[in-house]
mmCIF file of C-alpha atoms in Angstrom:
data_model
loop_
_atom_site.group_PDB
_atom_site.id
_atom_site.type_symbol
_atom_site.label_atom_id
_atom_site.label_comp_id
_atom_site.label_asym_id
_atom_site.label_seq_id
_atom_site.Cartn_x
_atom_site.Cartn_y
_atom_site.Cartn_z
ATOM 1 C CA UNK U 1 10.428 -21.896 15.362
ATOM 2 C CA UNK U 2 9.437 -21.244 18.811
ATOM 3 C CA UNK U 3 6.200 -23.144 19.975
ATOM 4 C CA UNK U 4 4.389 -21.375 22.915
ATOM 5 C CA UNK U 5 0.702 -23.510 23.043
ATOM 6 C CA UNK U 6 2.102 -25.712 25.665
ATOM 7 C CA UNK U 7 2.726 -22.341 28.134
ATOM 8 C CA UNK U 8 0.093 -21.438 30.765
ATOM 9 C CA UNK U 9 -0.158 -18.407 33.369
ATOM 10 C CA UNK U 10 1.094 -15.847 31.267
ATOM 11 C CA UNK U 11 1.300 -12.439 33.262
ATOM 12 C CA UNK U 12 -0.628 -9.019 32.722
ATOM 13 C CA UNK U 13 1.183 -6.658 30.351
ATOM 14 C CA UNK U 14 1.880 -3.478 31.096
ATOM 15 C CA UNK U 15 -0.616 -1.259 31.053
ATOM 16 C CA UNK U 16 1.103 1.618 29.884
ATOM 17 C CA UNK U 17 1.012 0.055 26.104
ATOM 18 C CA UNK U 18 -2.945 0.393 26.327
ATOM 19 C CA UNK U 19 -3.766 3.597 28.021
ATOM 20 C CA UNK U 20 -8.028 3.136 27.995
ATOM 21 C CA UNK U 21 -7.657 -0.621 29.091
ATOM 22 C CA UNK U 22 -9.236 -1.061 32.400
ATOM 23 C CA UNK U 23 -9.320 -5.010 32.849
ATOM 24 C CA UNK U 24 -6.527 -7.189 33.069
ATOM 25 C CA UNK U 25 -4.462 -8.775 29.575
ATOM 26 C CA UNK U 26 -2.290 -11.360 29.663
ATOM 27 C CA UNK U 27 0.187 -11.704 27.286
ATOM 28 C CA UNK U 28 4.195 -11.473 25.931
ATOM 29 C CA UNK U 29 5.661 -9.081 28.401
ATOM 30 C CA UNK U 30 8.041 -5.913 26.575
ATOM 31 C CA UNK U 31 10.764 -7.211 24.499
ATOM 32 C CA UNK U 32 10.248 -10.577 24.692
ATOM 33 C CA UNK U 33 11.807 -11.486 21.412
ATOM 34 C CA UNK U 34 13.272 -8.755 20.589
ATOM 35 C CA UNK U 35 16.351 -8.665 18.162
ATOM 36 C CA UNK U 36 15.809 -12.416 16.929
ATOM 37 C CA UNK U 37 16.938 -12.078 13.924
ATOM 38 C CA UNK U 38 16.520 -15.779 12.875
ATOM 39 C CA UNK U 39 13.788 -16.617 14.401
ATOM 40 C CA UNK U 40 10.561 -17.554 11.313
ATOM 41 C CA UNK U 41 7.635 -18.653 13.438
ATOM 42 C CA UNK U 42 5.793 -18.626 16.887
ATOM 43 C CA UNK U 43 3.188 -20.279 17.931
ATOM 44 C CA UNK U 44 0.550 -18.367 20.393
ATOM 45 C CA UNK U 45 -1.529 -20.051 22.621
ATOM 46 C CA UNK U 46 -5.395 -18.801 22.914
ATOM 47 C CA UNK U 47 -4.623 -17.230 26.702
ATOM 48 C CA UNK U 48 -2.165 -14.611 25.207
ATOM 49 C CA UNK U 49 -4.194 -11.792 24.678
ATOM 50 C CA UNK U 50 -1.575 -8.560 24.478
ATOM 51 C CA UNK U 51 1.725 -8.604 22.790
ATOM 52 C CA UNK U 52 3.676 -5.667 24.835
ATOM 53 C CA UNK U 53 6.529 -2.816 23.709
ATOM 54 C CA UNK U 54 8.721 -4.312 21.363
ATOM 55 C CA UNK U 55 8.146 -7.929 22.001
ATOM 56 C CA UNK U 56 8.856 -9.082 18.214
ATOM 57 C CA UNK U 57 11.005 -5.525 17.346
ATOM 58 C CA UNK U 58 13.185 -6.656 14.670
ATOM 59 C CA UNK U 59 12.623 -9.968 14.148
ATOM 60 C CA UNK U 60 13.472 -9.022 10.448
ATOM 61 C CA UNK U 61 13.229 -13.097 9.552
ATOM 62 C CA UNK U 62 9.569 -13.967 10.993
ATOM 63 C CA UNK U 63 7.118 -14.880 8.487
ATOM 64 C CA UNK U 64 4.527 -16.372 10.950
ATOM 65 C CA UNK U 65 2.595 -15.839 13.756
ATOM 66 C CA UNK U 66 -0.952 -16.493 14.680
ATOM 67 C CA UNK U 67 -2.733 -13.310 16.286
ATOM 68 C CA UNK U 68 -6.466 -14.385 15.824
ATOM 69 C CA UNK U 69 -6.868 -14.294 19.629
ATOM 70 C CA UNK U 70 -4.964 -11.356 20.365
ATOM 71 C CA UNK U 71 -6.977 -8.068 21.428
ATOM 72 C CA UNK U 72 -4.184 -5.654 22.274
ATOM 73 C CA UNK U 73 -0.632 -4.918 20.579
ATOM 74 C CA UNK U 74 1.872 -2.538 22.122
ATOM 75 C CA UNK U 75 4.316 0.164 20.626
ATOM 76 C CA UNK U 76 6.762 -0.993 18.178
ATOM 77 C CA UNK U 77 5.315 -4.437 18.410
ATOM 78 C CA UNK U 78 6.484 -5.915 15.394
ATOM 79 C CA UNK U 79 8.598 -3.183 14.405
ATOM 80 C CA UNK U 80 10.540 -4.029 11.446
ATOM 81 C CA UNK U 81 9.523 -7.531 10.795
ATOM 82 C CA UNK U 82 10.160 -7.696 7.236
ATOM 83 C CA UNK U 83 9.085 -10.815 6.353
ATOM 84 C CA UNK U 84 5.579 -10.560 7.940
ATOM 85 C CA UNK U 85 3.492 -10.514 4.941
ATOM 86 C CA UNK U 86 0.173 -11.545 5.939
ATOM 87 C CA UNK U 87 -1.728 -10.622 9.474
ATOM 88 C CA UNK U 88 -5.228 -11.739 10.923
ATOM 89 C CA UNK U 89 -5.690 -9.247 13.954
ATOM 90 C CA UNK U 90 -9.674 -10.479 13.951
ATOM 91 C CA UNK U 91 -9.900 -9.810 17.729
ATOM 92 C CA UNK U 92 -7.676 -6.834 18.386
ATOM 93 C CA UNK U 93 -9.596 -4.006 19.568
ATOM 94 C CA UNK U 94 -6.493 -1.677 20.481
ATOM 95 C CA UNK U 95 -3.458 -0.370 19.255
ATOM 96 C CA UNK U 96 -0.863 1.055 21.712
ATOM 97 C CA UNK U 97 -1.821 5.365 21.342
ATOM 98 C CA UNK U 98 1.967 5.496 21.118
ATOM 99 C CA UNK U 99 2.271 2.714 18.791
ATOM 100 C CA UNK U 100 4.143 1.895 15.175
ATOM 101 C CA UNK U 101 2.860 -1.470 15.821
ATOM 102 C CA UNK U 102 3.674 -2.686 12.427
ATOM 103 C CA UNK U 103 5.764 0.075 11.111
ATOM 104 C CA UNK U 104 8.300 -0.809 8.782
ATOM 105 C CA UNK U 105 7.435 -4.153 7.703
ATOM 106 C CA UNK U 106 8.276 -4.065 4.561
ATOM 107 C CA UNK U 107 6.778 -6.936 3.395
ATOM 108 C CA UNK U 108 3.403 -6.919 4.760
ATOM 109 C CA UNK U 109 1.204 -7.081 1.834
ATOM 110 C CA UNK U 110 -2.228 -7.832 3.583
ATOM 111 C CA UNK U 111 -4.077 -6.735 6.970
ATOM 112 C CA UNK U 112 -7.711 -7.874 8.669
ATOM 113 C CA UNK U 113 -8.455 -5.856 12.051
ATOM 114 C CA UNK U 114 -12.101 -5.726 11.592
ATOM 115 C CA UNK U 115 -12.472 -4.783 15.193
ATOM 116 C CA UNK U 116 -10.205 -1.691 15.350
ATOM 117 C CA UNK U 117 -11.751 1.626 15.727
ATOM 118 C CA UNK U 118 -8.682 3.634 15.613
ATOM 119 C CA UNK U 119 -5.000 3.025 13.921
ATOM 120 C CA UNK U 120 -2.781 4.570 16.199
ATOM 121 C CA UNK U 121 0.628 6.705 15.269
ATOM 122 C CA UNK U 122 2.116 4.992 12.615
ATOM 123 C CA UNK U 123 0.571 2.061 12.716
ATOM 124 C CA UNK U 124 2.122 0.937 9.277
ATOM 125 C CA UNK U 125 3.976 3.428 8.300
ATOM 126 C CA UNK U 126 6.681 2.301 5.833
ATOM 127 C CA UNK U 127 4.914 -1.132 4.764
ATOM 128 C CA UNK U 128 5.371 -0.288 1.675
ATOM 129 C CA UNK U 129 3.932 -3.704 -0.423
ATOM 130 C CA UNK U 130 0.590 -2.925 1.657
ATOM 131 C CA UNK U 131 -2.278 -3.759 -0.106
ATOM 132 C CA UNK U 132 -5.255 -5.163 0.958
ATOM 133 C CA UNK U 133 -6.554 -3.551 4.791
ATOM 134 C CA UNK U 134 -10.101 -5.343 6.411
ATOM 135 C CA UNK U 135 -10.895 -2.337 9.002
ATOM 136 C CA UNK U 136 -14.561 -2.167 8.773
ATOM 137 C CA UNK U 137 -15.298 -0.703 12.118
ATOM 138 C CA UNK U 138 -11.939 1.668 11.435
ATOM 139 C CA UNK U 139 -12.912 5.592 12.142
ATOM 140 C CA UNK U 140 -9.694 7.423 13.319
ATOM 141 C CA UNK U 141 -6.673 7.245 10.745
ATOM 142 C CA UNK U 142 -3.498 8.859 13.583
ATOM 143 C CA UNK U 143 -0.790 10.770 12.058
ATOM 144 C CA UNK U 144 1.581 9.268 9.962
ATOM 145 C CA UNK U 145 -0.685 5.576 10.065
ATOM 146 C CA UNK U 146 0.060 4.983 6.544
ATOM 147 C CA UNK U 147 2.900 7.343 5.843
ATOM 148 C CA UNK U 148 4.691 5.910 2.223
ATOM 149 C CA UNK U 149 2.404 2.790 1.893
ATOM 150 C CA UNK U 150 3.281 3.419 -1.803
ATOM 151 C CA UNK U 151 1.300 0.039 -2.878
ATOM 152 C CA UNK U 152 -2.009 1.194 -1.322
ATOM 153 C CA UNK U 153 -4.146 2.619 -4.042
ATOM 154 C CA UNK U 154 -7.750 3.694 -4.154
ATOM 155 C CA UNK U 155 -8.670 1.371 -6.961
ATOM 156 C CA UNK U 156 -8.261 -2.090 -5.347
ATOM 157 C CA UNK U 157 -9.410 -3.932 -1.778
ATOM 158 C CA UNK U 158 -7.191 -1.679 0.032
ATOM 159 C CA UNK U 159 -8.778 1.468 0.267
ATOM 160 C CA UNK U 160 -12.169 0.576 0.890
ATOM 161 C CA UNK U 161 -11.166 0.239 4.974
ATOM 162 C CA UNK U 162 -12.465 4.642 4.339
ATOM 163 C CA UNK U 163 -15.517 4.645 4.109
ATOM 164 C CA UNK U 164 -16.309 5.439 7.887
ATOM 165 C CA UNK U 165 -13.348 7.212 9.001
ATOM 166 C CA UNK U 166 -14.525 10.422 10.626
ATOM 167 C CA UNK U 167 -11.111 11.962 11.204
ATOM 168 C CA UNK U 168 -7.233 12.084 9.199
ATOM 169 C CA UNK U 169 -4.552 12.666 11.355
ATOM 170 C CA UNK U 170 -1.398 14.865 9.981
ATOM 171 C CA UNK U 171 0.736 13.170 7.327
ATOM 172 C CA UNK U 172 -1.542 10.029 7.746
ATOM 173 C CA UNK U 173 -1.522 9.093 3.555
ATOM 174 C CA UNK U 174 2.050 11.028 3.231
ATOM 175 C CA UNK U 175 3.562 10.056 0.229
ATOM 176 C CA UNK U 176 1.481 7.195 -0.767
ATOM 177 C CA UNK U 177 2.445 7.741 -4.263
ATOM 178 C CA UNK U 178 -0.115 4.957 -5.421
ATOM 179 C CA UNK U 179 -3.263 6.623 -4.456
ATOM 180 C CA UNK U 180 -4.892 8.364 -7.400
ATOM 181 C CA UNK U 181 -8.913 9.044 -6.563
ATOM 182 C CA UNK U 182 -9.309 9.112 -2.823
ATOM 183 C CA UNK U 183 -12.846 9.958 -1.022
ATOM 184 C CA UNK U 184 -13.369 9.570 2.419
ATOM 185 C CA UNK U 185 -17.310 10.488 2.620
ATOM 186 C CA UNK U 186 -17.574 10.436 6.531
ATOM 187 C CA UNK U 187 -14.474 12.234 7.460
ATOM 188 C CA UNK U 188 -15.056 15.581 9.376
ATOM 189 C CA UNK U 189 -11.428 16.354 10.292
ATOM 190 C CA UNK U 190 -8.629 16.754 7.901
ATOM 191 C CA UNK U 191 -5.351 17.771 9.688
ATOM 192 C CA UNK U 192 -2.282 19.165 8.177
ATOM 193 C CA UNK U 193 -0.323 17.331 5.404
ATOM 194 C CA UNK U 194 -2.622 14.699 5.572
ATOM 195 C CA UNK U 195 -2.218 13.754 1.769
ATOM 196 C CA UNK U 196 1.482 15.335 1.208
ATOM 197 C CA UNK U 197 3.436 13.981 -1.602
ATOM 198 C CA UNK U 198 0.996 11.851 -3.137
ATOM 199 C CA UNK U 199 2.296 12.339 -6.263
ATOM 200 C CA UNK U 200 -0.454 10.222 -8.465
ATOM 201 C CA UNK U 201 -3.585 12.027 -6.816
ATOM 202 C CA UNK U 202 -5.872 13.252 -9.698
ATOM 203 C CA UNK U 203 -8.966 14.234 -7.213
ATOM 204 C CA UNK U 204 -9.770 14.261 -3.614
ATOM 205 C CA UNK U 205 -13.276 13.720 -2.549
ATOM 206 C CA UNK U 206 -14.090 15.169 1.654
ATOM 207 C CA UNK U 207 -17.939 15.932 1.408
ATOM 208 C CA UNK U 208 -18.312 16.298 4.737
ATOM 209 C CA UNK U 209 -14.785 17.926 5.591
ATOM 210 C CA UNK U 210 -15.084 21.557 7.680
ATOM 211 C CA UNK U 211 -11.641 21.408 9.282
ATOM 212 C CA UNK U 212 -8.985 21.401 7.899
ATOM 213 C CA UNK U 213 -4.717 21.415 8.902
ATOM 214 C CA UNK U 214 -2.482 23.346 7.305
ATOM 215 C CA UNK U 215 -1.164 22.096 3.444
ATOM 216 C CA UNK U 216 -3.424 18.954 3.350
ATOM 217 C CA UNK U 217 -2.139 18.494 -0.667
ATOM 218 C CA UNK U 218 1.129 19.928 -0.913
ATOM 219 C CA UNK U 219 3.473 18.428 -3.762
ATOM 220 C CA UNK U 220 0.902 16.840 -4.897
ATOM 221 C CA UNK U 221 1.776 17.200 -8.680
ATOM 222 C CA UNK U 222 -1.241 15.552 -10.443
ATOM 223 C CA UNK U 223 -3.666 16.557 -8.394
ATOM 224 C CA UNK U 224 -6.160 19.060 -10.197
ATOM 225 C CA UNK U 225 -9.726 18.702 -8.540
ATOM 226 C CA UNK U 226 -10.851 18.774 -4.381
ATOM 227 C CA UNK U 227 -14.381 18.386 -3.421
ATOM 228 C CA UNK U 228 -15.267 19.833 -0.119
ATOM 229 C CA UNK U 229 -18.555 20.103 -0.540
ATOM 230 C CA UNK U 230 -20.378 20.490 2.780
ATOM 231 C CA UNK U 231 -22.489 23.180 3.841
ATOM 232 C CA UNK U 232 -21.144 25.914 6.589
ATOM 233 C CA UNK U 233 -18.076 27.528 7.441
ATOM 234 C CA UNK U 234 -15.202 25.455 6.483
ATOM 235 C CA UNK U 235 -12.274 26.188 9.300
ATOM 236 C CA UNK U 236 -8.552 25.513 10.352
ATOM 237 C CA UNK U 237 -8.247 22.055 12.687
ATOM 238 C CA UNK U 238 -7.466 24.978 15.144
ATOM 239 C CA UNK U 239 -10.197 26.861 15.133
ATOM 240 C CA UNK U 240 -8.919 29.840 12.798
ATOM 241 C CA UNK U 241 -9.974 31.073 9.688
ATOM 242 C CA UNK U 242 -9.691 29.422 6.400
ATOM 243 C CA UNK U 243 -6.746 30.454 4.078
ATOM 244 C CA UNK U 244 -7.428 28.229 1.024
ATOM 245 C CA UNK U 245 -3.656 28.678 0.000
ATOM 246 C CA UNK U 246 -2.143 27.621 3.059
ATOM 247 C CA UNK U 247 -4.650 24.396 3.394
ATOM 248 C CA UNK U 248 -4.802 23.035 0.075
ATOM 249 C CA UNK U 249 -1.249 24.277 -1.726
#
């Protein structure tokens, strides 16, 4: 256990983690713990606001950590912290654009980030118990966010964080083979391979979706309904014509 409430004037974190940040953040500089392998729980004082680059990469044994007063969380972050099962990110506002912030972490089972407006590039890709997600104000889902969350299904808590996400990025629900009746019924922007490999998808709902990537339901086995509903020309996410093989096979 490593207890860090008794620490005052903590430094600015580099900025480069958190690209649209104009104001200073104090925080856990890059790499701070990095590699701990044995090390179960930290203690944050209030003043630490941004955890930087890779400052808990690989801790594979922490289990605990409070983040309720952190509002900014860097690439690779907590990278492979299996035992993390449970985060409260109530405060954080960004995700490094460049980020896997949680990616990996096998474990984690439940999120709250009620704040965060967009996920970031594989945010939590391979957390593959994830279940529950709080991301109310979430309306950007990067590429690969949630790439073989294969616990994440459209029937319980987790996949109500949807309902105002405007835009998918490519492979962002890749081979989340528990999602069976997805609808996103704000989302604009569907890019390529969005939904690959989800191989319990039964029907797709996008009733706002005009763009659309290339193969956004390939080997998708079960699938055997999409509703794309909205009126006007639907086109490719780069401006092209529609080929309704080549987007939906």
């Amino acid at each position: 256990k490593v207890d860090l409430s008794g620490v005052t004037g903590w430094q600015t974190v580099a900025y480069s983690n958190f690209p649209d940040v104009t104001s200073s953040v104090a925080g856990l500089p890059a790499y701070t713990f990095y590699g701990c392998a044995a090390l179960t729980e930290v203690v944050l004082p209030a003043e630490v606001k941004a955890i930087g680059l890779g400052a808990f990469l690989s801790c594979t044994s922490l289990s605990t950590i409070n983040l309720k007063d952190v509002t900014h969380i860097g690439k690779q972050a907590f990278g492979f912290c299996e035992a993390l099962t449970v985060v409260d990110l109530s405060a954080v506002i960004n995700f490094s654009s460049h980020t896997g912030s949680f990616g990996d972490c096998e474990s984690l089972v439940s999120v709250n980030a009620p704040k965060l407006t967009s996920t970031g590039y594989k945010s939590f890709s391979g957390c593959s118990a994830l279940t529950t997600l709080t991301l109310s104000a979430l309306t950007e889902i990067n590429d690969e966010a949630f790439y073989s969350c294969k616990k994440l299904t459209t029937e319980n808590e987790g996949f109500g964080f949807a309902k105002e996400v405007t835009t998918v990025g490519e492979k962002a629900f890749g081979y989340c083979t528990g999602l069976t009746n997805p609808e996103l019924p704000e989302a604009t922007l569907i890019n390529s391979y969005a939904f690959t490999g989800c191989t319990a998808m039964e029907s797709l709902k996008l009733p706002k979706a005009t763009r659309f990537g290339a193969y956004i339901a390939n080997r998708c086995k079960s699938l055997t309904r999409i509703e794309a509903t909205a009126s006007g020309a639907l086109t490719l996410s780069d401006g092209g014509s529609l080929d309704n093989g080549a987007v939906f096979g």
